[in-house]
Amino acid sequence: MSCRKRCKREIFKFAQYLFRLVTGTLSTDSVEDELELSTVRHRPEGLEQLEARTRFSRKELQILYRGFKNECPSGVVNEDTFKDIYAQFFPQGDASTYAHFLFNAFDTDHNGSVSFVDFVMGLSILLRGTVQEKLNWAFNLYDINKDGYITKEEMLDIMKAIYDMMGKCTYPVLKEETPRQHVEVFFQKMDKNKDGVVTIDEFIDCCQNDENIMRSMHLFENVL
Amino acid sequence: MENSESARHSMAAGVAAWLPFARAAAIGWMPVANLPMPIAPTEKNKRQDELIILNVSGRRFQTWRNTLDRYPDTLLGSSEKEFFYNEETKEYFFDRDPDVFRSVLNFYRTGKLHYPRYECISSYDEELAFFGIVPEIIGDCCYEEYKDRKRENAERLMDDQEDNKDAKLPNMTFRETMWRAFENPHTSTMALVFYYVTGFFIAVSVITNVVETVPCGSVPNQKEVPCGERYTVAFFCMDTACVMIFTVEYLMRLFAAPSRYRFMRSVMSIIDVVAILPYYIGLVMTDNEDVSGAFVTLRVFRVFRIFKFSRHSQGLRILGYTLKSCASELGFLLFSLTMAIIIFATVMFYAEKGSSSSKFTSIPASFWYTIVTMTTLGYGDMVPKTIAGKIFGSICSLSGVLVIALPVPVIVSNFSRIYHQNQRADKRRAQKVQKARLARIRISKTGSSSAFLHSKRNGLFNEALELTSSTEEEQRLSKSTSLLESQHHHLLHCLEKTTNHEFVDEQYYQQSYLEGGLQNYPSRSPSLSSQDGMTGTCCTRRSKKHHTPLPNASAPAHMQPLTHTHTHQQGLQELSTIHIQPLSTSRSSLNMRVDDPAPLNCQSSQITTAIISIPTPPVTTPEGDAHLPAGPAHQNVVKVSAL
């Protein structure tokens, strides 16, 4: 709202107040007539379209939507709610940083909120996608600034976020250099040409050669 | 225990629906993990979500089965509801109040329990108790109302109990009988007689005090004398008699009181003392000229005998109680009056300073004028003479009307409304509510984390049992945790594996921290979720580390002392081997055939398992001993469970 308009409104309100003072009304609390930004109501596209775009069945989409709508009746989840929800699963540590990165990974159009469509598209990749797609998604998560390269700083941020979720009471005791060392291990493994960054091809190549990682990709297949 | 049980699962209902998402997002950890992930819990006979019908006294409610499963420690969420299953109609029938059931069912749906205002508090409590829901879970919106009603009810119960105290208990001592007689005069005739006698004497004493000062008849050629001086002896005798009665009464009460100290501190006994003390002081003091002035003022206190009537009159007591409870409002009224008085007195003083022969000699002298004017008394002994003084004087009297003569209920009700609002706000901010809320949050946090630590053991049993492929024990074990819980724990397990550190409880952490003297990992500014964690409640379960010497079992026992082998592989991993205490002879070193369920509960902590995760799935582990020392040599981890 421009300054002039604001000034006018304030003057009007003051005049109203004086008028009320003189004539005397019994209303003690002034009713704020300001229209606050009404909460955005978002409706997802139809069930058939979602079925076509994702790999979930109709019933699964129904279950997912019911859970989603229960927690976020307005149809979109913003970052704070997202952090709250995610933090409930990790009571011992601080999950907010990792939740922030996750939120950015889910919010594909970067509009600050995750709608049901974003949510379910992300889940479709994670749960029903090919290994290639999953690795792509993980790369996207690690690449904080989305420039196609994972630098050591980005990886360090992610690693610290993960270690934050563990909290304080761990065995063995978490030392300050633990995340850094972990990042070193990761880079030694992934960075084939030793140029200090990990590209998507290096990443996917390396992961496909690692049995552990391959197996863990299939861990959550039957989550839904 | 019930509290922590339900708090343990108090991940809000909606959040439980996000568990699949949280688990899916765990894929983000996979590429950075150094260790292989644990096996995911499988859902045996996964049911399609179905609608179930709850028939409560004829009213049918329908909901998804999953909705009810969110809270497995309540009646509806557990298998306890099977007791109410009606085969013919294929529904669950409950012979309870359907109105309250609405709130109960909404709790499952939304995760928040609401207390409807029109509902009776005791019936609501009964229903909650029936359905196994702890009232502490009531949401903040309704919690105050609930607590208020509960308190009212408790007070009413206490009052009822007090009324029933008239029933004479057998074998009461003489002292107790006397006390009861004093407190409730209608219990026996003696008490009633005593009650009336004291009342009579109080009245006599008060009337005597009054009559004493009346001028009664004049001796000729002398001015009128008050009766007190004319019939000194008579009045003195009357006074003495009354005081003696009062003293005896006080001493008897003091003797009979169950708690003498408390009795002496009570208001009534103070009034009694104040009523009789002047007489004794008067006896002691001689007719000294100096002290006679003080002596006279002491006699004023005799009028306090009239307050002794409050023991006889319920109405007086109620009035006193009301005044006491409205004390702050009255005080504020008085304060605002005082402010106005001071303002106007100052103004009048300075306004009248100029005029000669002004009565407004000082500001305190002007107080009198202000009070008289503001209460619209207007004695006229002090009047302003200057014009300014008159103007301000009129403003003063007008404002007096405003401040005092307006209908007092308006002010009183306004104050009462604001007072109650503030009281409510203070209650909300008050320590008790805050503490209770923080305690609730803390319990749910520790509940879920301690649940994880608790079930780690069970989880390990699960994995170990999968090796031996004995299904009965498996079933026995998996019964104890719900699917939701096991999935959540699997998620936390994955995180442990990713970071190669374990969740432990506080005591163990302190120990290892002190031992190692290690530099602590600096955590970022904690969010609310971890704030309580930081305050030392992150892990509350006490660890019981048993370093029991291993008994010689006949089995191919694989005893190994509890060692901490620190093999630093790039400084990331610290390995510990654990000891195994087999319970029975068996082929496999890791056979954990348990003959009785006793070791499964918290108390026993002698059994720990070693699970050696090698790149291939753990089925290869029953190869025995050889792997245990070989474990550290490999890249991979010997998983430790310290109990």
PDB file of C-alpha atoms in Angstrom, chain B residues 409-627:
ATOM      1  CA  PRO B 409     -22.205  -1.349  39.319  1.00  0.00           C
ATOM      2  CA  VAL B 410     -20.936  -0.059  35.989  1.00  0.00           C
ATOM      3  CA  ILE B 411     -17.484   0.443  37.392  1.00  0.00           C
ATOM      4  CA  VAL B 412     -17.632  -2.674  39.449  1.00  0.00           C
ATOM      5  CA  SER B 413     -18.765  -4.821  36.581  1.00  0.00           C
ATOM      6  CA  ASN B 414     -16.174  -3.286  34.309  1.00  0.00           C
ATOM      7  CA  PHE B 415     -13.454  -3.958  36.822  1.00  0.00           C
ATOM      8  CA  SER B 416     -14.789  -7.399  37.359  1.00  0.00           C
ATOM      9  CA  ARG B 417     -14.716  -8.120  33.650  1.00  0.00           C
ATOM     10  CA  ILE B 418     -11.191  -6.781  33.186  1.00  0.00           C
ATOM     11  CA  TYR B 419     -10.108  -8.502  36.350  1.00  0.00           C
ATOM     12  CA  HIS B 420     -11.363 -11.835  35.160  1.00  0.00           C
ATOM     13  CA  GLN B 421      -9.819 -11.324  31.764  1.00  0.00           C
ATOM     14  CA  ASN B 422      -6.479 -10.593  33.332  1.00  0.00           C
ATOM     15  CA  GLN B 423      -6.924 -13.470  35.660  1.00  0.00           C
ATOM     16  CA  ARG B 424      -7.504 -15.758  32.729  1.00  0.00           C
ATOM     17  CA  ALA B 425      -4.498 -14.352  30.898  1.00  0.00           C
ATOM     18  CA  ASP B 426      -2.418 -14.718  34.019  1.00  0.00           C
ATOM     19  CA  LYS B 427      -3.658 -18.214  34.482  1.00  0.00           C
ATOM     20  CA  ARG B 428      -2.596 -19.000  30.997  1.00  0.00           C
ATOM     21  CA  ARG B 429       0.769 -17.499  31.582  1.00  0.00           C
ATOM     22  CA  ALA B 430       0.886 -18.881  35.051  1.00  0.00           C
ATOM     23  CA  GLN B 431       3.539 -21.246  36.032  1.00  0.00           C
ATOM     24  CA  LYS B 432       1.254 -24.165  36.619  1.00  0.00           C
ATOM     25  CA  VAL B 433      -0.271 -24.238  33.154  1.00  0.00           C
ATOM     26  CA  GLN B 434       3.035 -23.583  31.520  1.00  0.00           C
ATOM     27  CA  LYS B 435       4.688 -26.238  33.539  1.00  0.00           C
ATOM     28  CA  ALA B 436       1.973 -28.716  32.809  1.00  0.00           C
ATOM     29  CA  ARG B 437       2.142 -27.982  29.121  1.00  0.00           C
ATOM     30  CA  LEU B 438       5.916 -28.220  28.999  1.00  0.00           C
ATOM     31  CA  ALA B 439       5.722 -31.395  30.998  1.00  0.00           C
ATOM     32  CA  ARG B 440       3.295 -32.812  28.497  1.00  0.00           C
ATOM     33  CA  ILE B 441       5.520 -31.887  25.585  1.00  0.00           C
ATOM     34  CA  ARG B 442       8.512 -33.282  27.368  1.00  0.00           C
ATOM     35  CA  ILE B 443       6.757 -36.507  28.148  1.00  0.00           C
ATOM     36  CA  SER B 444       5.755 -37.001  24.557  1.00  0.00           C
ATOM     37  CA  LYS B 445       9.293 -36.257  23.372  1.00  0.00           C
ATOM     38  CA  THR B 446      10.919 -38.552  25.865  1.00  0.00           C
ATOM     39  CA  GLY B 447       8.161 -41.002  25.305  1.00  0.00           C
ATOM     40  CA  SER B 448       8.864 -41.339  21.644  1.00  0.00           C
ATOM     41  CA  SER B 449      12.619 -41.317  22.021  1.00  0.00           C
ATOM     42  CA  SER B 450      12.623 -43.741  24.895  1.00  0.00           C
ATOM     43  CA  ALA B 451      10.198 -45.845  22.953  1.00  0.00           C
ATOM     44  CA  PHE B 452      12.756 -45.987  20.214  1.00  0.00           C
ATOM     45  CA  LEU B 453      15.553 -46.999  22.545  1.00  0.00           C
ATOM     46  CA  HIS B 454      13.270 -49.494  24.163  1.00  0.00           C
ATOM     47  CA  SER B 455      12.292 -51.093  20.959  1.00  0.00           C
ATOM     48  CA  LYS B 456      15.778 -51.145  19.571  1.00  0.00           C
ATOM     49  CA  ARG B 457      16.216 -54.187  21.667  1.00  0.00           C
ATOM     50  CA  ASN B 458      13.032 -55.654  20.387  1.00  0.00           C
ATOM     51  CA  GLY B 459      14.050 -54.692  16.913  1.00  0.00           C
ATOM     52  CA  LEU B 460      17.286 -56.535  17.287  1.00  0.00           C
ATOM     53  CA  PHE B 461      15.419 -59.507  18.526  1.00  0.00           C
ATOM     54  CA  ASN B 462      13.326 -59.305  15.456  1.00  0.00           C
ATOM     55  CA  GLU B 463      16.331 -59.339  13.228  1.00  0.00           C
ATOM     56  CA  ALA B 464      17.979 -62.082  15.162  1.00  0.00           C
ATOM     57  CA  LEU B 465      14.903 -64.157  15.071  1.00  0.00           C
ATOM     58  CA  GLU B 466      14.609 -63.799  11.405  1.00  0.00           C
ATOM     59  CA  LEU B 467      17.795 -65.738  11.223  1.00  0.00           C
ATOM     60  CA  THR B 468      16.433 -68.628  13.121  1.00  0.00           C
ATOM     61  CA  SER B 469      13.181 -68.303  11.296  1.00  0.00           C
ATOM     62  CA  SER B 470      11.105 -69.170  14.230  1.00  0.00           C
ATOM     63  CA  THR B 471       7.834 -67.531  13.772  1.00  0.00           C
ATOM     64  CA  GLU B 472       6.272 -67.927  17.149  1.00  0.00           C
ATOM     65  CA  GLU B 473       8.716 -65.765  18.972  1.00  0.00           C
ATOM     66  CA  GLU B 474       8.574 -63.336  16.181  1.00  0.00           C
ATOM     67  CA  GLN B 475       4.891 -62.990  16.562  1.00  0.00           C
ATOM     68  CA  ARG B 476       5.219 -62.667  20.250  1.00  0.00           C
ATOM     69  CA  LEU B 477       7.651 -59.864  19.838  1.00  0.00           C
ATOM     70  CA  SER B 478       6.016 -58.018  17.026  1.00  0.00           C
ATOM     71  CA  LYS B 479       2.818 -57.902  19.006  1.00  0.00           C
ATOM     72  CA  SER B 480       4.351 -55.450  21.377  1.00  0.00           C
ATOM     73  CA  THR B 481       4.902 -52.683  18.888  1.00  0.00           C
ATOM     74  CA  SER B 482       2.382 -51.354  16.482  1.00  0.00           C
ATOM     75  CA  LEU B 483       3.173 -51.099  12.832  1.00  0.00           C
ATOM     76  CA  LEU B 484       3.348 -47.338  13.010  1.00  0.00           C
ATOM     77  CA  GLU B 485       5.824 -47.483  15.805  1.00  0.00           C
ATOM     78  CA  SER B 486       7.985 -50.057  14.101  1.00  0.00           C
ATOM     79  CA  GLN B 487       8.072 -48.025  10.935  1.00  0.00           C
ATOM     80  CA  HIS B 488       9.033 -44.919  12.849  1.00  0.00           C
ATOM     81  CA  HIS B 489      11.749 -46.799  14.608  1.00  0.00           C
ATOM     82  CA  HIS B 490      13.028 -48.168  11.368  1.00  0.00           C
ATOM     83  CA  LEU B 491      13.307 -44.614  10.141  1.00  0.00           C
ATOM     84  CA  LEU B 492      15.342 -43.590  13.161  1.00  0.00           C
ATOM     85  CA  HIS B 493      17.424 -46.689  12.689  1.00  0.00           C
ATOM     86  CA  CYS B 494      18.207 -45.646   9.130  1.00  0.00           C
ATOM     87  CA  LEU B 495      19.362 -42.288  10.406  1.00  0.00           C
ATOM     88  CA  GLU B 496      21.665 -43.979  12.845  1.00  0.00           C
ATOM     89  CA  LYS B 497      23.117 -46.017  10.056  1.00  0.00           C
ATOM     90  CA  THR B 498      23.576 -43.013   7.846  1.00  0.00           C
ATOM     91  CA  THR B 499      25.547 -41.121  10.399  1.00  0.00           C
ATOM     92  CA  ASN B 500      27.134 -44.140  11.992  1.00  0.00           C
ATOM     93  CA  HIS B 501      26.185 -42.923  15.418  1.00  0.00           C
ATOM     94  CA  GLU B 502      23.585 -44.234  17.757  1.00  0.00           C
ATOM     95  CA  PHE B 503      20.908 -42.719  19.858  1.00  0.00           C
ATOM     96  CA  VAL B 504      21.634 -43.349  23.474  1.00  0.00           C
ATOM     97  CA  ASP B 505      20.119 -42.129  26.644  1.00  0.00           C
ATOM     98  CA  GLU B 506      21.349 -39.334  28.801  1.00  0.00           C
ATOM     99  CA  GLN B 507      23.227 -41.275  31.405  1.00  0.00           C
ATOM    100  CA  TYR B 508      25.202 -43.289  28.949  1.00  0.00           C
ATOM    101  CA  TYR B 509      25.983 -40.169  27.008  1.00  0.00           C
ATOM    102  CA  GLN B 510      27.273 -38.406  30.125  1.00  0.00           C
ATOM    103  CA  GLN B 511      29.445 -41.362  30.933  1.00  0.00           C
ATOM    104  CA  SER B 512      31.018 -41.631  27.554  1.00  0.00           C
ATOM    105  CA  TYR B 513      31.407 -37.888  27.380  1.00  0.00           C
ATOM    106  CA  LEU B 514      33.241 -37.802  30.653  1.00  0.00           C
ATOM    107  CA  GLU B 515      35.334 -40.772  29.775  1.00  0.00           C
ATOM    108  CA  GLY B 516      36.347 -39.478  26.453  1.00  0.00           C
ATOM    109  CA  GLY B 517      36.694 -35.867  27.432  1.00  0.00           C
ATOM    110  CA  LEU B 518      35.835 -35.290  23.862  1.00  0.00           C
ATOM    111  CA  GLN B 519      35.036 -32.031  22.309  1.00  0.00           C
ATOM    112  CA  ASN B 520      31.354 -31.898  21.967  1.00  0.00           C
ATOM    113  CA  TYR B 521      29.634 -31.503  18.680  1.00  0.00           C
ATOM    114  CA  PRO B 522      28.210 -28.031  18.567  1.00  0.00           C
ATOM    115  CA  SER B 523      24.597 -28.086  17.666  1.00  0.00           C
ATOM    116  CA  ARG B 524      22.862 -25.251  16.018  1.00  0.00           C
ATOM    117  CA  SER B 525      20.264 -23.163  17.708  1.00  0.00           C
ATOM    118  CA  PRO B 526      17.668 -25.638  18.569  1.00  0.00           C
ATOM    119  CA  SER B 527      14.114 -25.475  17.446  1.00  0.00           C
ATOM    120  CA  LEU B 528      11.362 -26.188  19.824  1.00  0.00           C
ATOM    121  CA  SER B 529      11.542 -29.851  19.095  1.00  0.00           C
ATOM    122  CA  SER B 530      15.026 -30.191  20.316  1.00  0.00           C
ATOM    123  CA  GLN B 531      14.871 -27.529  22.962  1.00  0.00           C
ATOM    124  CA  ASP B 532      13.545 -29.901  25.485  1.00  0.00           C
ATOM    125  CA  GLY B 533      15.995 -32.378  24.247  1.00  0.00           C
ATOM    126  CA  MET B 534      18.789 -30.036  25.071  1.00  0.00           C
ATOM    127  CA  THR B 535      17.612 -29.596  28.553  1.00  0.00           C
ATOM    128  CA  GLY B 536      18.588 -33.052  29.378  1.00  0.00           C
ATOM    129  CA  THR B 537      15.392 -34.773  28.657  1.00  0.00           C
ATOM    130  CA  CYS B 538      16.478 -36.064  25.331  1.00  0.00           C
ATOM    131  CA  CYS B 539      16.964 -39.447  26.703  1.00  0.00           C
ATOM    132  CA  THR B 540      15.589 -40.464  29.980  1.00  0.00           C
ATOM    133  CA  ARG B 541      15.742 -44.116  30.070  1.00  0.00           C
ATOM    134  CA  ARG B 542      18.408 -45.229  32.416  1.00  0.00           C
ATOM    135  CA  SER B 543      20.806 -47.503  30.833  1.00  0.00           C
ATOM    136  CA  LYS B 544      21.571 -50.624  32.576  1.00  0.00           C
ATOM    137  CA  LYS B 545      24.842 -51.849  31.503  1.00  0.00           C
ATOM    138  CA  HIS B 546      25.495 -55.234  32.703  1.00  0.00           C
ATOM    139  CA  HIS B 547      28.975 -56.354  32.775  1.00  0.00           C
ATOM    140  CA  THR B 548      28.021 -59.697  34.079  1.00  0.00           C
ATOM    141  CA  PRO B 549      30.662 -62.281  33.834  1.00  0.00           C
ATOM    142  CA  LEU B 550      29.592 -64.806  31.363  1.00  0.00           C
ATOM    143  CA  PRO B 551      28.582 -68.112  32.702  1.00  0.00           C
ATOM    144  CA  ASN B 552      29.924 -71.174  31.205  1.00  0.00           C
ATOM    145  CA  ALA B 553      27.283 -72.586  29.113  1.00  0.00           C
ATOM    146  CA  SER B 554      27.503 -75.946  27.707  1.00  0.00           C
ATOM    147  CA  ALA B 555      26.561 -74.730  24.359  1.00  0.00           C
ATOM    148  CA  PRO B 556      29.002 -73.707  21.791  1.00  0.00           C
ATOM    149  CA  ALA B 557      28.989 -70.622  23.822  1.00  0.00           C
ATOM    150  CA  HIS B 558      30.551 -67.618  22.416  1.00  0.00           C
ATOM    151  CA  MET B 559      31.586 -65.620  25.316  1.00  0.00           C
ATOM    152  CA  GLN B 560      33.281 -62.468  24.773  1.00  0.00           C
ATOM    153  CA  PRO B 561      33.935 -59.856  27.311  1.00  0.00           C
ATOM    154  CA  LEU B 562      32.529 -56.516  26.780  1.00  0.00           C
ATOM    155  CA  THR B 563      35.204 -54.657  24.992  1.00  0.00           C
ATOM    156  CA  HIS B 564      35.453 -51.398  23.336  1.00  0.00           C
ATOM    157  CA  THR B 565      37.626 -51.850  20.417  1.00  0.00           C
ATOM    158  CA  HIS B 566      38.440 -48.628  18.851  1.00  0.00           C
ATOM    159  CA  THR B 567      39.464 -49.221  15.380  1.00  0.00           C
ATOM    160  CA  HIS B 568      39.604 -46.009  13.656  1.00  0.00           C
ATOM    161  CA  GLN B 569      38.844 -46.285  10.077  1.00  0.00           C
ATOM    162  CA  GLN B 570      39.271 -42.843   8.891  1.00  0.00           C
ATOM    163  CA  GLY B 571      38.282 -41.849  12.328  1.00  0.00           C
ATOM    164  CA  LEU B 572      34.692 -42.419  11.609  1.00  0.00           C
ATOM    165  CA  GLN B 573      33.815 -45.635  13.189  1.00  0.00           C
ATOM    166  CA  GLU B 574      34.096 -46.837  16.675  1.00  0.00           C
ATOM    167  CA  LEU B 575      33.289 -50.383  17.146  1.00  0.00           C
ATOM    168  CA  SER B 576      32.389 -52.293  20.153  1.00  0.00           C
ATOM    169  CA  THR B 577      31.737 -55.894  20.507  1.00  0.00           C
ATOM    170  CA  ILE B 578      29.245 -57.065  22.919  1.00  0.00           C
ATOM    171  CA  HIS B 579      28.863 -60.141  24.838  1.00  0.00           C
ATOM    172  CA  ILE B 580      26.400 -62.754  24.098  1.00  0.00           C
ATOM    173  CA  GLN B 581      24.793 -64.763  26.720  1.00  0.00           C
ATOM    174  CA  PRO B 582      22.966 -67.610  25.179  1.00  0.00           C
ATOM    175  CA  LEU B 583      20.133 -69.053  27.030  1.00  0.00           C
ATOM    176  CA  SER B 584      20.146 -72.486  25.685  1.00  0.00           C
ATOM    177  CA  THR B 585      22.169 -74.791  23.660  1.00  0.00           C
ATOM    178  CA  SER B 586      21.881 -74.294  20.023  1.00  0.00           C
ATOM    179  CA  ARG B 587      23.661 -74.700  16.840  1.00  0.00           C
ATOM    180  CA  SER B 588      24.030 -71.135  15.866  1.00  0.00           C
ATOM    181  CA  SER B 589      26.008 -68.710  17.865  1.00  0.00           C
ATOM    182  CA  LEU B 590      23.388 -66.153  17.455  1.00  0.00           C
ATOM    183  CA  ASN B 591      20.502 -68.289  18.283  1.00  0.00           C
ATOM    184  CA  MET B 592      18.376 -66.338  20.603  1.00  0.00           C
ATOM    185  CA  ARG B 593      15.753 -68.862  21.340  1.00  0.00           C
ATOM    186  CA  VAL B 594      14.081 -67.545  24.343  1.00  0.00           C
ATOM    187  CA  ASP B 595      12.270 -69.960  26.466  1.00  0.00           C
ATOM    188  CA  ASP B 596      10.325 -67.497  28.380  1.00  0.00           C
ATOM    189  CA  PRO B 597       9.173 -64.025  27.666  1.00  0.00           C
ATOM    190  CA  ALA B 598      10.777 -62.697  30.788  1.00  0.00           C
ATOM    191  CA  PRO B 599      13.936 -61.482  29.133  1.00  0.00           C
ATOM    192  CA  LEU B 600      11.894 -59.465  26.783  1.00  0.00           C
ATOM    193  CA  ASN B 601      10.814 -56.893  29.244  1.00  0.00           C
ATOM    194  CA  CYS B 602      12.717 -53.899  30.397  1.00  0.00           C
ATOM    195  CA  GLN B 603      13.964 -55.299  33.600  1.00  0.00           C
ATOM    196  CA  SER B 604      16.214 -57.920  32.241  1.00  0.00           C
ATOM    197  CA  SER B 605      19.138 -56.500  30.488  1.00  0.00           C
ATOM    198  CA  GLN B 606      21.416 -59.369  30.347  1.00  0.00           C
ATOM    199  CA  ILE B 607      20.868 -60.285  26.831  1.00  0.00           C
ATOM    200  CA  THR B 608      22.401 -58.286  24.151  1.00  0.00           C
ATOM    201  CA  THR B 609      22.777 -59.335  20.649  1.00  0.00           C
ATOM    202  CA  ALA B 610      25.502 -58.958  18.224  1.00  0.00           C
ATOM    203  CA  ILE B 611      24.499 -58.451  14.759  1.00  0.00           C
ATOM    204  CA  ILE B 612      27.208 -58.404  12.317  1.00  0.00           C
ATOM    205  CA  SER B 613      26.221 -56.684   9.220  1.00  0.00           C
ATOM    206  CA  ILE B 614      28.276 -57.704   6.382  1.00  0.00           C
ATOM    207  CA  PRO B 615      27.640 -56.507   2.898  1.00  0.00           C
ATOM    208  CA  THR B 616      25.403 -59.444   2.320  1.00  0.00           C
ATOM    209  CA  PRO B 617      22.272 -59.681   4.332  1.00  0.00           C
ATOM    210  CA  PRO B 618      22.592 -60.985   7.844  1.00  0.00           C
ATOM    211  CA  VAL B 619      21.540 -64.476   6.968  1.00  0.00           C
ATOM    212  CA  THR B 620      25.167 -65.353   6.660  1.00  0.00           C
ATOM    213  CA  THR B 621      25.957 -64.497  10.220  1.00  0.00           C
ATOM    214  CA  PRO B 622      25.209 -67.829  11.815  1.00  0.00           C
ATOM    215  CA  GLU B 623      28.584 -68.800  10.674  1.00  0.00           C
ATOM    216  CA  GLY B 624      29.630 -68.322  14.173  1.00  0.00           C
ATOM    217  CA  ASP B 625      32.431 -67.043  16.134  1.00  0.00           C
ATOM    218  CA  ALA B 626      34.916 -66.460  13.498  1.00  0.00           C
ATOM    219  CA  HIS B 627      33.192 -63.429  12.260  1.00  0.00           C
TER     220      HIS B 627
END
